[in-house]
Each structure stands twice: as C-alpha cells, then as structure tokens.
Tab-separated table of C-alpha atoms in Angstrom:
chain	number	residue	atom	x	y	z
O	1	UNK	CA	51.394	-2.236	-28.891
O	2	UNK	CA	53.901	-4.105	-28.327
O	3	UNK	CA	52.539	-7.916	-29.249
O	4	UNK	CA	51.364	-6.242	-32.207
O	5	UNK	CA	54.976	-5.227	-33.014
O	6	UNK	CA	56.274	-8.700	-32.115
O	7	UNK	CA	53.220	-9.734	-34.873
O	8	UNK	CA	54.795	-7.394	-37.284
O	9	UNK	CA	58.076	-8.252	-36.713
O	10	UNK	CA	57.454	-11.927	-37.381
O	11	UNK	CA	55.336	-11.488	-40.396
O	12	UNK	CA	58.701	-8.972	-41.748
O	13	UNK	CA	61.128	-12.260	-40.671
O	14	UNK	CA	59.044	-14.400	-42.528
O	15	UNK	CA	58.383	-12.641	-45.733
O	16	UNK	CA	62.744	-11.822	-45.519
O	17	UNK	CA	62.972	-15.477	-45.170
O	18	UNK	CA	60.583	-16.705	-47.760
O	19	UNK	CA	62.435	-13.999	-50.432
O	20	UNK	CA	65.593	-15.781	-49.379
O	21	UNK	CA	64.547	-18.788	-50.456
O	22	UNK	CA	62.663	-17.284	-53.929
O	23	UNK	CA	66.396	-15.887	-54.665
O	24	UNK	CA	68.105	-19.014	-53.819
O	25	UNK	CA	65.804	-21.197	-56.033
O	26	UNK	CA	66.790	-20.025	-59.324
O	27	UNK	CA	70.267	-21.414	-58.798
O	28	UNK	CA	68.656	-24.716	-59.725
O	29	UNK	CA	65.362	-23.620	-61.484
O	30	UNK	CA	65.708	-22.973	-65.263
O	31	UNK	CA	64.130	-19.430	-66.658
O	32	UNK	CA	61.231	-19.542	-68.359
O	33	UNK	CA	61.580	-15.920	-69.860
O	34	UNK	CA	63.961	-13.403	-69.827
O	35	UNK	CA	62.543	-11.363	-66.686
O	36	UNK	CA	63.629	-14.387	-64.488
O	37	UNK	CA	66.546	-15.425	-66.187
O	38	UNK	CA	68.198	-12.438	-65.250
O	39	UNK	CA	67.822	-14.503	-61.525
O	40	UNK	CA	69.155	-17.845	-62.734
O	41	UNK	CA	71.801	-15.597	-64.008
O	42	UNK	CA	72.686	-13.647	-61.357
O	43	UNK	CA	71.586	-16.154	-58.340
O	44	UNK	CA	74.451	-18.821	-58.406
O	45	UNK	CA	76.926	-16.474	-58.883
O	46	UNK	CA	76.246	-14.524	-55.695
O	47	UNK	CA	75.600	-17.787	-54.120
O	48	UNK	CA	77.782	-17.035	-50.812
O	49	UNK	CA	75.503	-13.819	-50.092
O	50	UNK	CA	72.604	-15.375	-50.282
O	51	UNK	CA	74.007	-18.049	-48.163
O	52	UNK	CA	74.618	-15.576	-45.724
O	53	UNK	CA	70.995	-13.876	-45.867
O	54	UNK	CA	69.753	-17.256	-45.217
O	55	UNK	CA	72.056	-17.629	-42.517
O	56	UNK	CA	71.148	-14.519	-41.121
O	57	UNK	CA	67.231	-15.263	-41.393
O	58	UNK	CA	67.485	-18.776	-39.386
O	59	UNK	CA	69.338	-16.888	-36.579
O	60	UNK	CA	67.390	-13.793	-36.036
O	61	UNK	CA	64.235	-16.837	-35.817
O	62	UNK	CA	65.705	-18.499	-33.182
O	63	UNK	CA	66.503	-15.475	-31.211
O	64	UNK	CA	63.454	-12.801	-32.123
O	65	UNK	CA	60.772	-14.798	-33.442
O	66	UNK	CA	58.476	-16.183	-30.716
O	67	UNK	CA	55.703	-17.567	-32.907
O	68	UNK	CA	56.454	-21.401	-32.897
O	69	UNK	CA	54.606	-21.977	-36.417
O	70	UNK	CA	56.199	-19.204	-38.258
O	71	UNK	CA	59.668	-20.269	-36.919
O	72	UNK	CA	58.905	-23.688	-38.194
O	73	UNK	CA	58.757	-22.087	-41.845
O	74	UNK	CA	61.353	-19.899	-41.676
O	75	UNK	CA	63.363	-23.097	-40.202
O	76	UNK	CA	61.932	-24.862	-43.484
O	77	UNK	CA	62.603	-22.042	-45.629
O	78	UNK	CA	66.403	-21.006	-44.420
O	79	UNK	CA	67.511	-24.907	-44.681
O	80	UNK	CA	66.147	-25.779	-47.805
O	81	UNK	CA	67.811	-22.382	-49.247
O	82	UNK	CA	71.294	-23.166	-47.571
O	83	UNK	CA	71.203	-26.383	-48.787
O	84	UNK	CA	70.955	-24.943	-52.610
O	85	UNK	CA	73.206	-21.848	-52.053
O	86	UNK	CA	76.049	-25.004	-50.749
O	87	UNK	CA	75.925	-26.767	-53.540
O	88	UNK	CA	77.239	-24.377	-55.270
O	89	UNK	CA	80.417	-23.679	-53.044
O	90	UNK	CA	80.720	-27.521	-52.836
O	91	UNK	CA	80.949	-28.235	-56.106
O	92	UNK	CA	83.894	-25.396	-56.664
O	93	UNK	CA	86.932	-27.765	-55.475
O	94	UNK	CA	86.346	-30.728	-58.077
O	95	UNK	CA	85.349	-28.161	-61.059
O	96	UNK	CA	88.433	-26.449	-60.799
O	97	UNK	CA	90.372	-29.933	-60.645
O	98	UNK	CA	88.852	-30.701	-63.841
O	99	UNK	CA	89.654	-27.432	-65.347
O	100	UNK	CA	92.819	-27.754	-64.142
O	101	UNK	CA	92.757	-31.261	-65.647
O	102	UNK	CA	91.590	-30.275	-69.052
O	103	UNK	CA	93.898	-27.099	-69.472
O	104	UNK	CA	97.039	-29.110	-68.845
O	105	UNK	CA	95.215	-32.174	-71.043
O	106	UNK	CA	95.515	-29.794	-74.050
O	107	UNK	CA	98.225	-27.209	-73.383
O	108	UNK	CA	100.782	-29.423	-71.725
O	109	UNK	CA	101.353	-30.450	-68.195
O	110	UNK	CA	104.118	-27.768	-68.145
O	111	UNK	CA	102.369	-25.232	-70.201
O	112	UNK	CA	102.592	-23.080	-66.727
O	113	UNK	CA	106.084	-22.805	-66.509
O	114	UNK	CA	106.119	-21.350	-70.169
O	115	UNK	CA	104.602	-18.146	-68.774
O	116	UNK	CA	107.013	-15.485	-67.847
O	117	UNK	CA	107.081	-15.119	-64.312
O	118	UNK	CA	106.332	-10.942	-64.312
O	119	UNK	CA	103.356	-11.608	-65.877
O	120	UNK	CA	102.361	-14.881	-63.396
O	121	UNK	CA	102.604	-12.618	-61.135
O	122	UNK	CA	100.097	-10.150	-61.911
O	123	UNK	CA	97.445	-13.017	-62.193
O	124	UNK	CA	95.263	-14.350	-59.716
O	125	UNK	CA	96.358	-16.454	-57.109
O	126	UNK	CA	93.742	-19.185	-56.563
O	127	UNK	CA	90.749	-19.989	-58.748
O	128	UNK	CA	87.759	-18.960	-56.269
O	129	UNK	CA	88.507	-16.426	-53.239
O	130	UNK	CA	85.985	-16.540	-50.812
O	131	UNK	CA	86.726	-12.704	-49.635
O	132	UNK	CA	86.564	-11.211	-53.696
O	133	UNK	CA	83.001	-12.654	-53.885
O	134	UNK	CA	81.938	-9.859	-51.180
O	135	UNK	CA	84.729	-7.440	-51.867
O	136	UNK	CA	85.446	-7.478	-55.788
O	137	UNK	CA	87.942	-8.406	-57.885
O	138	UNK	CA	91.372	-5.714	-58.222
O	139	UNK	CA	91.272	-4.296	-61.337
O	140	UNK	CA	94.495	-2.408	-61.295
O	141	UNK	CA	94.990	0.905	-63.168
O	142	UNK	CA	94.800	1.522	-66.884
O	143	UNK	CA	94.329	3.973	-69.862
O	144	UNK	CA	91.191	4.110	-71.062
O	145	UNK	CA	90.166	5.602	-74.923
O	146	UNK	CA	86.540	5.354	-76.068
O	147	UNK	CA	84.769	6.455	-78.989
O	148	UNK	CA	87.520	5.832	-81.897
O	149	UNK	CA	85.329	5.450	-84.837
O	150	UNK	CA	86.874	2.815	-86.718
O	151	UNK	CA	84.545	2.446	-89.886
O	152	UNK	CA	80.933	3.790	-90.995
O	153	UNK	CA	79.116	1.574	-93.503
O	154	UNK	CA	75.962	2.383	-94.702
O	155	UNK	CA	76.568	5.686	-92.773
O	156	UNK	CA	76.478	3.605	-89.195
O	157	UNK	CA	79.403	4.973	-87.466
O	158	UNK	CA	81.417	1.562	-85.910
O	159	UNK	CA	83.328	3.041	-82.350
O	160	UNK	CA	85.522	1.052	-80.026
O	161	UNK	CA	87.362	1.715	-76.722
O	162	UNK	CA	90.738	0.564	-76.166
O	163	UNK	CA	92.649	-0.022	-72.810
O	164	UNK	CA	96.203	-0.174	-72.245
O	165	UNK	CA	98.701	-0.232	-69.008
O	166	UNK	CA	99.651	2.362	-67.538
O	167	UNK	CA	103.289	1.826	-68.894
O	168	UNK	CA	104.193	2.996	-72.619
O	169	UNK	CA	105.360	-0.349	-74.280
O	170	UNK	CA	104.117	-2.515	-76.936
O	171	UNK	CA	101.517	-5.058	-76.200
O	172	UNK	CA	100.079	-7.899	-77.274
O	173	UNK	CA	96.202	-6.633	-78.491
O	174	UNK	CA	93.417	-8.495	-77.210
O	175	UNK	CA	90.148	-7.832	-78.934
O	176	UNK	CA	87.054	-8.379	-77.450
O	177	UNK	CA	83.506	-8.753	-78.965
O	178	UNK	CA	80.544	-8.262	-76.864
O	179	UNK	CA	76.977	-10.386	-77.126
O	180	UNK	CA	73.358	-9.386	-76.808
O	181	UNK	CA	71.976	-12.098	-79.544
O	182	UNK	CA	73.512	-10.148	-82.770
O	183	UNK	CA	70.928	-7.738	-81.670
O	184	UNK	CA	72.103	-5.219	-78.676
O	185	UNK	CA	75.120	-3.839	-77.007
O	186	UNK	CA	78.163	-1.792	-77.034
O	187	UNK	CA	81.748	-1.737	-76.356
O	188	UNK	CA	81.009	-0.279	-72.469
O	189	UNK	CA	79.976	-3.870	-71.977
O	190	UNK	CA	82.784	-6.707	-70.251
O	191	UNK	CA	84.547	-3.387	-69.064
O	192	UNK	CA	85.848	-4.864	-65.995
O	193	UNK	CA	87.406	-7.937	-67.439
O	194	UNK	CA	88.910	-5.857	-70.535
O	195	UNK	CA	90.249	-3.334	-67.250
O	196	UNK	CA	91.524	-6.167	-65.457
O	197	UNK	CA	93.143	-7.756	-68.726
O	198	UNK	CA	94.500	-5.047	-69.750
O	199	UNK	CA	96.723	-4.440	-66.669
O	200	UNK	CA	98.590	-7.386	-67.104
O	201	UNK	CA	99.695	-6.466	-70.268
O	202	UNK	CA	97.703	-5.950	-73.127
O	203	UNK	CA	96.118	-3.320	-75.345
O	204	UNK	CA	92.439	-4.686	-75.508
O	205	UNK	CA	90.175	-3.389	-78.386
O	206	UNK	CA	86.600	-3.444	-77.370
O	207	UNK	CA	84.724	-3.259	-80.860
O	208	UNK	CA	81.533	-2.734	-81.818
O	209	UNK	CA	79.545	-4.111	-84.733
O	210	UNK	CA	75.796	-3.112	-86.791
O	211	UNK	CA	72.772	-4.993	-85.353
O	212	UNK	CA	69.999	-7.556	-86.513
O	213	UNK	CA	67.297	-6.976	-87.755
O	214	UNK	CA	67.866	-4.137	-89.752
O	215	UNK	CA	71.444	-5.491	-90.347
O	216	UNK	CA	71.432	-8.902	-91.012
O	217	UNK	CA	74.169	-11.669	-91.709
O	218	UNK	CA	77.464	-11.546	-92.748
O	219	UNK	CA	77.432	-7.297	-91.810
O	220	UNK	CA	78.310	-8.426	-88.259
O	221	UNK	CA	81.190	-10.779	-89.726
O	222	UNK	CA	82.283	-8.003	-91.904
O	223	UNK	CA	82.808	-5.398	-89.146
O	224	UNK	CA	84.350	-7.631	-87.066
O	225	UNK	CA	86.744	-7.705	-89.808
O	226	UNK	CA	86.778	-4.200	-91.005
O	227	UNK	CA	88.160	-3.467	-87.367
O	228	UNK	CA	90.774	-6.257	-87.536
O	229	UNK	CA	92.098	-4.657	-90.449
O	230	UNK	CA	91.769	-1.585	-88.523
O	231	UNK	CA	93.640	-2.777	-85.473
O	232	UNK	CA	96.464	-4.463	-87.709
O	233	UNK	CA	96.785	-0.848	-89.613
O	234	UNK	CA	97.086	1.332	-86.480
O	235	UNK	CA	98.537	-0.941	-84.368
O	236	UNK	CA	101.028	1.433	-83.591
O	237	UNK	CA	99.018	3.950	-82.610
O	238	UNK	CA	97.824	2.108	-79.609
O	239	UNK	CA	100.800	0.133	-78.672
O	240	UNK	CA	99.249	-2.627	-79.793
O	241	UNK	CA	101.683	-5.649	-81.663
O	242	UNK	CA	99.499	-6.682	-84.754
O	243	UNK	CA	101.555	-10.249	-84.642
O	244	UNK	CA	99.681	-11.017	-81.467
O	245	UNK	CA	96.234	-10.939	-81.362
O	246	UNK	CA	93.764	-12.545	-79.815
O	247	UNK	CA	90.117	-12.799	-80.052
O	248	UNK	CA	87.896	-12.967	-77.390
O	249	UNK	CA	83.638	-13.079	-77.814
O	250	UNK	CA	80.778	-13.874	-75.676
O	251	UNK	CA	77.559	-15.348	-77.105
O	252	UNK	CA	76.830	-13.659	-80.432
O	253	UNK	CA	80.083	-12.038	-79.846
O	254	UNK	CA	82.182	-15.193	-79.645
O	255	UNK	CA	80.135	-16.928	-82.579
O	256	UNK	CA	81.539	-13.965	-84.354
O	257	UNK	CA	84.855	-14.405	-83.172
O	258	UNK	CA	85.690	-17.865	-84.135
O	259	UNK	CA	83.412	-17.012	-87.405
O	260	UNK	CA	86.656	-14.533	-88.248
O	261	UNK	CA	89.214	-16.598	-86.949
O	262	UNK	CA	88.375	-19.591	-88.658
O	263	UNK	CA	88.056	-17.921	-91.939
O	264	UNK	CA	90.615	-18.788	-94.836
O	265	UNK	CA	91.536	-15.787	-95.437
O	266	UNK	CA	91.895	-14.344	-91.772
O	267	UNK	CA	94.616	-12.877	-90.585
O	268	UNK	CA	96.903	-14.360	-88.052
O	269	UNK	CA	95.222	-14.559	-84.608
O	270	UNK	CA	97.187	-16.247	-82.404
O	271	UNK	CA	93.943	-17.490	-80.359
O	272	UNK	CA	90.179	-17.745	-79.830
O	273	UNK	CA	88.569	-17.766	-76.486
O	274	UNK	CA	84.586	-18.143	-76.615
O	275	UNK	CA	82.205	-17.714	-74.041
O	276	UNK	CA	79.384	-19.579	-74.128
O	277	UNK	CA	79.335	-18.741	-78.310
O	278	UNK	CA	77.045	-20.790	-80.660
O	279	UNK	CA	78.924	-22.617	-82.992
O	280	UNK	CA	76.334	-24.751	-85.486
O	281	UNK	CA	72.647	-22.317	-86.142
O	282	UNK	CA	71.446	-25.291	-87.927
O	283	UNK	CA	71.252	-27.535	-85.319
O	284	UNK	CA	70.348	-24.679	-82.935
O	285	UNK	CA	67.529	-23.706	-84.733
O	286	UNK	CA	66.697	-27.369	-84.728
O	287	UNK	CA	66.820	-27.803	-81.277
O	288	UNK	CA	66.282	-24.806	-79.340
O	289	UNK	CA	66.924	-24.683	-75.315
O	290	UNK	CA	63.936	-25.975	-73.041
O	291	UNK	CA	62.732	-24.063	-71.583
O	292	UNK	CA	63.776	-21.256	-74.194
O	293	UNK	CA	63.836	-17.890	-72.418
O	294	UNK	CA	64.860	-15.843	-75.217
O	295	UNK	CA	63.242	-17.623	-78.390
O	296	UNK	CA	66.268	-18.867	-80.359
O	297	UNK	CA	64.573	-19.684	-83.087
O	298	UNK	CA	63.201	-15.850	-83.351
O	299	UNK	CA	66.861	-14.388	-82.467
O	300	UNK	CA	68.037	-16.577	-85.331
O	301	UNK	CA	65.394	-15.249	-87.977
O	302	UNK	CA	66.426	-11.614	-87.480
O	303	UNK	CA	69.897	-12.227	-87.634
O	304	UNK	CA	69.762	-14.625	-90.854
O	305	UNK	CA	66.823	-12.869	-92.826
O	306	UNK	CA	64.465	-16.284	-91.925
O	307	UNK	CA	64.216	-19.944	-90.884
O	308	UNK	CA	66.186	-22.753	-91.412
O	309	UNK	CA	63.432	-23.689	-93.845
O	310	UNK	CA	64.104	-20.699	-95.592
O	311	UNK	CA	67.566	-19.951	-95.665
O	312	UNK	CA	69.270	-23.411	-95.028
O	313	UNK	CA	72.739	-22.667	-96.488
O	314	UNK	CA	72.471	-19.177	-94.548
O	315	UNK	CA	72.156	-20.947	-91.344
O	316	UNK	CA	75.473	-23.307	-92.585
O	317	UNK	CA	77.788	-19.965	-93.805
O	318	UNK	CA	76.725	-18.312	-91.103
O	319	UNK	CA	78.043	-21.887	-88.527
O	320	UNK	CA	81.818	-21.306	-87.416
O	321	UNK	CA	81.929	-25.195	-86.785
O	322	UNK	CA	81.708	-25.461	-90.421
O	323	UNK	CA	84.983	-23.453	-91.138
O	324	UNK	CA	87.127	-26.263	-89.226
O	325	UNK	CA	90.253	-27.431	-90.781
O	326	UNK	CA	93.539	-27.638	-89.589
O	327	UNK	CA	95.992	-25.165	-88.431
O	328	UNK	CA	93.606	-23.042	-86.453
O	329	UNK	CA	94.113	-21.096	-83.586
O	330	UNK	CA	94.264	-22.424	-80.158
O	331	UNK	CA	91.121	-22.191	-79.101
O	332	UNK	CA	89.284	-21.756	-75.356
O	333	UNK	CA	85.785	-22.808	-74.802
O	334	UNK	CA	83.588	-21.868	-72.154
O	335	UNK	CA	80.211	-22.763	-70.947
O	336	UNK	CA	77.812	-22.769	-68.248
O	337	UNK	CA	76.240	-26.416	-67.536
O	338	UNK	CA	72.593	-24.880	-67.047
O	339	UNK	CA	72.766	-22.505	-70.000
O	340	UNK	CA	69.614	-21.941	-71.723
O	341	UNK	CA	70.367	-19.601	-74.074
O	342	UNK	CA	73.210	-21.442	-75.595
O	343	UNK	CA	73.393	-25.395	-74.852
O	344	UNK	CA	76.762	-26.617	-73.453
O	345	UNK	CA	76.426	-29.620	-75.736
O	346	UNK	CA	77.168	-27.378	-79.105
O	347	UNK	CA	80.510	-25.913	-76.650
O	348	UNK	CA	81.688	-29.754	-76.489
O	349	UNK	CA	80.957	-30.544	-79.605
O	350	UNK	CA	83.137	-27.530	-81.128
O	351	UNK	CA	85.881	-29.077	-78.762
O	352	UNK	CA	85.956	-32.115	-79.801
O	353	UNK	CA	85.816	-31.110	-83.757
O	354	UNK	CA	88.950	-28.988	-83.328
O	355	UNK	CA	90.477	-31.456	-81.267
O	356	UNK	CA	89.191	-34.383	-84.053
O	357	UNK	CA	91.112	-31.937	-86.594
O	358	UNK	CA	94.435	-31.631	-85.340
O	359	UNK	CA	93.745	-28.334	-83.316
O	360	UNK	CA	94.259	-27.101	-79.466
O	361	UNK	CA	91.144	-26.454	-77.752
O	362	UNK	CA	89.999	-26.670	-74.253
O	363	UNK	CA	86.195	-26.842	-72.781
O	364	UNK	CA	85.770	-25.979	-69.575
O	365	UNK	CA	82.100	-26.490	-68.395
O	366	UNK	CA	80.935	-24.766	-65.156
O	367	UNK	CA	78.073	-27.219	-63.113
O	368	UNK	CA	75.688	-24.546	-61.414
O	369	UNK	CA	76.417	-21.840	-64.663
O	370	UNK	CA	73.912	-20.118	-66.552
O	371	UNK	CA	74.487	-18.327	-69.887
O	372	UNK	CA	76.147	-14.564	-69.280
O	373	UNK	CA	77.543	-16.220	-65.939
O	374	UNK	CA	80.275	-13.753	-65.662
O	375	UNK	CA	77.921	-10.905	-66.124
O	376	UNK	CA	79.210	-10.691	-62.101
O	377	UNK	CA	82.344	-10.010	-62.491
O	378	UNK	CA	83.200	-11.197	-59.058
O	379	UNK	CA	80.848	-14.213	-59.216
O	380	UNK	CA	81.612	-17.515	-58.504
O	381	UNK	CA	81.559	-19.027	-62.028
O	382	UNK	CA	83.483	-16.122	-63.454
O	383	UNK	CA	86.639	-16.486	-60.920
O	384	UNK	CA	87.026	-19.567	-62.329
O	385	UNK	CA	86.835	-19.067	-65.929
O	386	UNK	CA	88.940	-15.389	-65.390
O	387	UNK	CA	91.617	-17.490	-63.669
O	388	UNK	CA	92.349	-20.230	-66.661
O	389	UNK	CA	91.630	-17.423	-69.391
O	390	UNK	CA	94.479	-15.345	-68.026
O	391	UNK	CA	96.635	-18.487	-68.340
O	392	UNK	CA	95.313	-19.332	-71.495
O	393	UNK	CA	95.943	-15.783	-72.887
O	394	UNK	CA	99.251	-15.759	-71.480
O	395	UNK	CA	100.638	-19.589	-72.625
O	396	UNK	CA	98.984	-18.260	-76.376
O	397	UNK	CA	100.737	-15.183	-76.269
O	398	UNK	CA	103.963	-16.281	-74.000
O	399	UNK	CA	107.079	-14.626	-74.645
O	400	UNK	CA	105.804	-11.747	-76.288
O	401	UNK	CA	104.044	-9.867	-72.999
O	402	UNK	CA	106.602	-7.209	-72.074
C-alpha cells in the first residue's frame, strides 16, 4: 500500500509539474485561437505565481519523489519553466527605464513636478511591486452609478456607469470605452482601473456603444459621440468639469476613441490614451497577425459591412490615423510586444505620425505583453502601464484635479 502510494504520489508530482510548465509556455508561445490565447494572455502577467508553482514542484521532487527518472523530468520540466517565468521579471527594470525614457522624451523632463503634489500622492509608488502581484492592487473607495441610459437609437437603449470620489467636488471626467472587437462588451468591463482612477480624482464615464454585425460602422463612432455630448450637457450632474476630458479606449474601444478625438469637429478633449487600439483597417486587413487567433480580417467585415475589396474607402473613414493633423490631443499609446490581435507596429506607427505632425504622443511597448494584457489588473504588464497612465492623466489634466 504504501509503494503504491509513493507510485501515486509521483505520477500526481509529475503531472503538477508538467502543467507548470504547459502554463508557463504560453508566455513565449503565440495563440493559435482564441481558447489558448486567453493563456498567452493571462500567463505572463501572473508570471511570479507560476514562478512560484514551479518553484514549489522542483522542491517537493527533491524531498518526496524517490523515483530517479521521474525526478529527472520534473528537474527538466521546473527549470525550463523558471527559466521562462524569469524572463519576464528580468526584463521589468530596463522596460520601465525606457518608459520612463519615452514619457519624459515627449512630456518634458520636468513634466513630474507639474503634477500637484495631493494628487502624486495618491498614485503608485513604484512601477512593478512584487507583493501587489499576489495581493492586488488598492483600489480605494468610490461612488458608483450604473445603468444611466444616455441615448436609444434605433430603440437600443445606450447605459453607462459613472464613478466618482467619495468627496463632493468637481472633477475632471475621464471617459472610458471598452473593447471586444466592435462586437461584445459592456461598461462592467475595466471596472477596477475606472475604481482605482476614479479615487484620485476623477468622475470616469464608462460608456457603452451598439455592436457589429447588426450595427455596423460609423453607429459605434456616433454613440461614442452621442454620449460626449451627453457628458458635456450633464456634466454637472455628476461633478464632472466638461473642460477636462479625457478619453481613454482599449482595442475597438480605443480605435473609437482617437476616431472621436481626432475628428474636426470634436469637442475639446484634453487627451487620448489607447490601449493596444488599431489605428489604420486598411493595412490591418492587409496584413493580419500570424498566427491570427481571432480572424481580423472576419472582425473587420462585420464591423465595416465587407472587405477591403469591397468597401476600400470604408476601411480609410473608418482609420483614425487618417484624421491626423495638427493641434490634437496629447496622446498615450500602449501596446503589448507579442500582441496578436493588434500588431505593435500600427501603435508605433500612430506615434510617430502624431509626433511627424507637430503633436505629443508617447508609445510605450511592453516586451513579454499580449493584447488585453491588463485584463489582470494586478499583472505585471498592467502595473506598468497603470503607473505612467496615472501620470499621463494627471500632467494632461494638471492643475485642474481638486
């Protein structure tokens, strides 16, 4: 009985060990389909747990397992796995120099010391913390409003929520757009980071807009814009100053907020921050992610009625690199290095149009990232882009946080 428990036991070790290493993998393995990419998602940003599971696996080998073979691949399996989980945490220090590098490149190398010092000190302390990656990120107390219906075309009733500090005062408004390929979502979605935002000052909008296929290209633009108007009407209603806004999009969500920013006829927004948002459909369509885990080429066609082949000046209303011209908001791009939903490429070349055209704009690129990276909130990748978008937000808005 017990050798056959000691059998068992060592079988159990090694199937723990060889998951491990499965989980570990997709923080350099690219998704073939969207069932795994939800792993190369997810896996580098909880890199330092499954650096301790793999941690954990190699010791409980040397000490429980007696079988010399199967110790010899959980040895194999538990090294090769710390070695990917590693690069991750190695790689943190020089990203956030070059962050750092790049934010003061474009905003000034004293753009820090134009943030008032109440609201430095509600923001995070250092770029990556070690401890938050098992414990969470503080989110701090808020209001919290949902279902105001804000418009109803076509009979589709349009809700948002809004969050606001605890205090009465009047805030800067942040609005934020959530993704899901023009297709899905809500505004539950990013509700930690518009929590956490909103403590420090703000009155954050999160909107909602009508969905592809069955509502195609510009309705999403137009929403986005109906609630603007909205915001800017009621402002004071919410505590919200409709001088200050910002707009802030991920994916689909951030193609549709520069889209409305960078209109002609938009109204002031004081600045853009996209995460990981397409900026030119025509040459996505034209050369889609490999691999390509969601079909691009499909998500385009149901949000823009048909191909490129089809619809070719579609694809170029519908690009928010092709609204550049100069002023334009300050603008704060953000993208995973191993995204393969959205290529960082398109991020760097929006940078370096805006920048080419008079305007502020700074790309930060994250090495290990996938798209949707800060879909854990108290990932790696995401403490480091919630740490410069704070001090983005505030150097945008400085001076008029109360």
């Amino acid at each position: 009985m017990f050798i056959k428990l000691k059998i068992l036991l060592s079988w159990l070790a090694l199937l723990l060990s060889f998951t491990s290493l499965f989980l570990s993998s997709w923080i350099i393995l690219p998704a073939p389909n969207m069932f795994l990419l939800t792993l190369a998602v997810g896996a580098p940003e909880v890199s330092p747990w499954l650096l301790l599971l793999n941690l954990l696996c190699l010791l409980l080998s040397f000490f429980y397992i007696r079988y010399r073979q199967i110790q010899i691949l959980i040895f194999i399996f538990n090294i090769i796995g710390l070695l990917i989980c590693g690069s991750v945490l190695v790689k943190i220090p020089l990203t956030q120099k070059q962050m750092d590098r790049a934010m003061k490149q474009a905003l000034g190398a004293d753009y820090l010391e134009k943030i008032p010092l109440e609201l430095k000190a509600k923001m995070r302390t250092h770029p990556f913390n070690l401890v938050n990656s098992f414990r969470g990120i503080a989110l701090g107390k808020t209001r919290h409003q949902k279902d105001i219906i804000f418009a109803n075309p076509a009979g589709v009733p349009l809700k948002m929520e809004v969050y606001q500090p605890q205090e009465v005062g009047k805030y800067p408004a942040v609005i934020v757009i959530y993704g899901g390929a023009w297709q899905r979502g809500n505004p539950s979605a990013n509700s930690e980071f518009n929590q956490y935002i909103a403590q420090q000052g703000y009155t954050v909008f999160a909107i909602d807009y009508r969905h592809a296929p069955q509502y195609q290209f510009p309705s999403q633009l137009d929403d986005v814009r109906t609630a603007l108007n909205f915001i800017r009407k009621h402002a004071a209603e919410y505590e919200a100053d409709p001088e200050n806004l910002v707009l802030i999009g991920y994916s689909a969500g951030a193609h549709l907020a520069m889209l409305a920013a960078y209109q002609p006829d938009a109204p002031p927004i004081r600045a853009v921050v996209s995460y990981y948002g397409p900026v030119d459909l025509t040459e996505g369509y034209k050369s889609p992610p490999s691999p390509d885990p969601i079909d691009s080429r499909a998500v385009l066609k149901a949000f823009l009625g048909g191909s490129l082949e089809e619809l070719p000046n579609q694809y170029q209303i519908a690009s928010p690199i092709n609204y550049l011209r100069h002023p334009l908001p300050p603008t704060l791009l953000i993208y995973g290095s191993r995204d393969h939903v959205v290529k960082p490429q398109f991020g760097k070349q929006m940078y370096e149009s805006l920048h080419s055209s008079g305007n502020t704009a700074v790309f930060l690129q994250i090495p290990w990232a996938e798209h949707a990276f800060d879909a854990v909130f108290n990932g790696v990748s995401n403490q480091l882009a919630l740490y410069h978008t704070e001090r983005f937000l505030a150097w945008a808005l400085r001076g008029s946080v109360d």
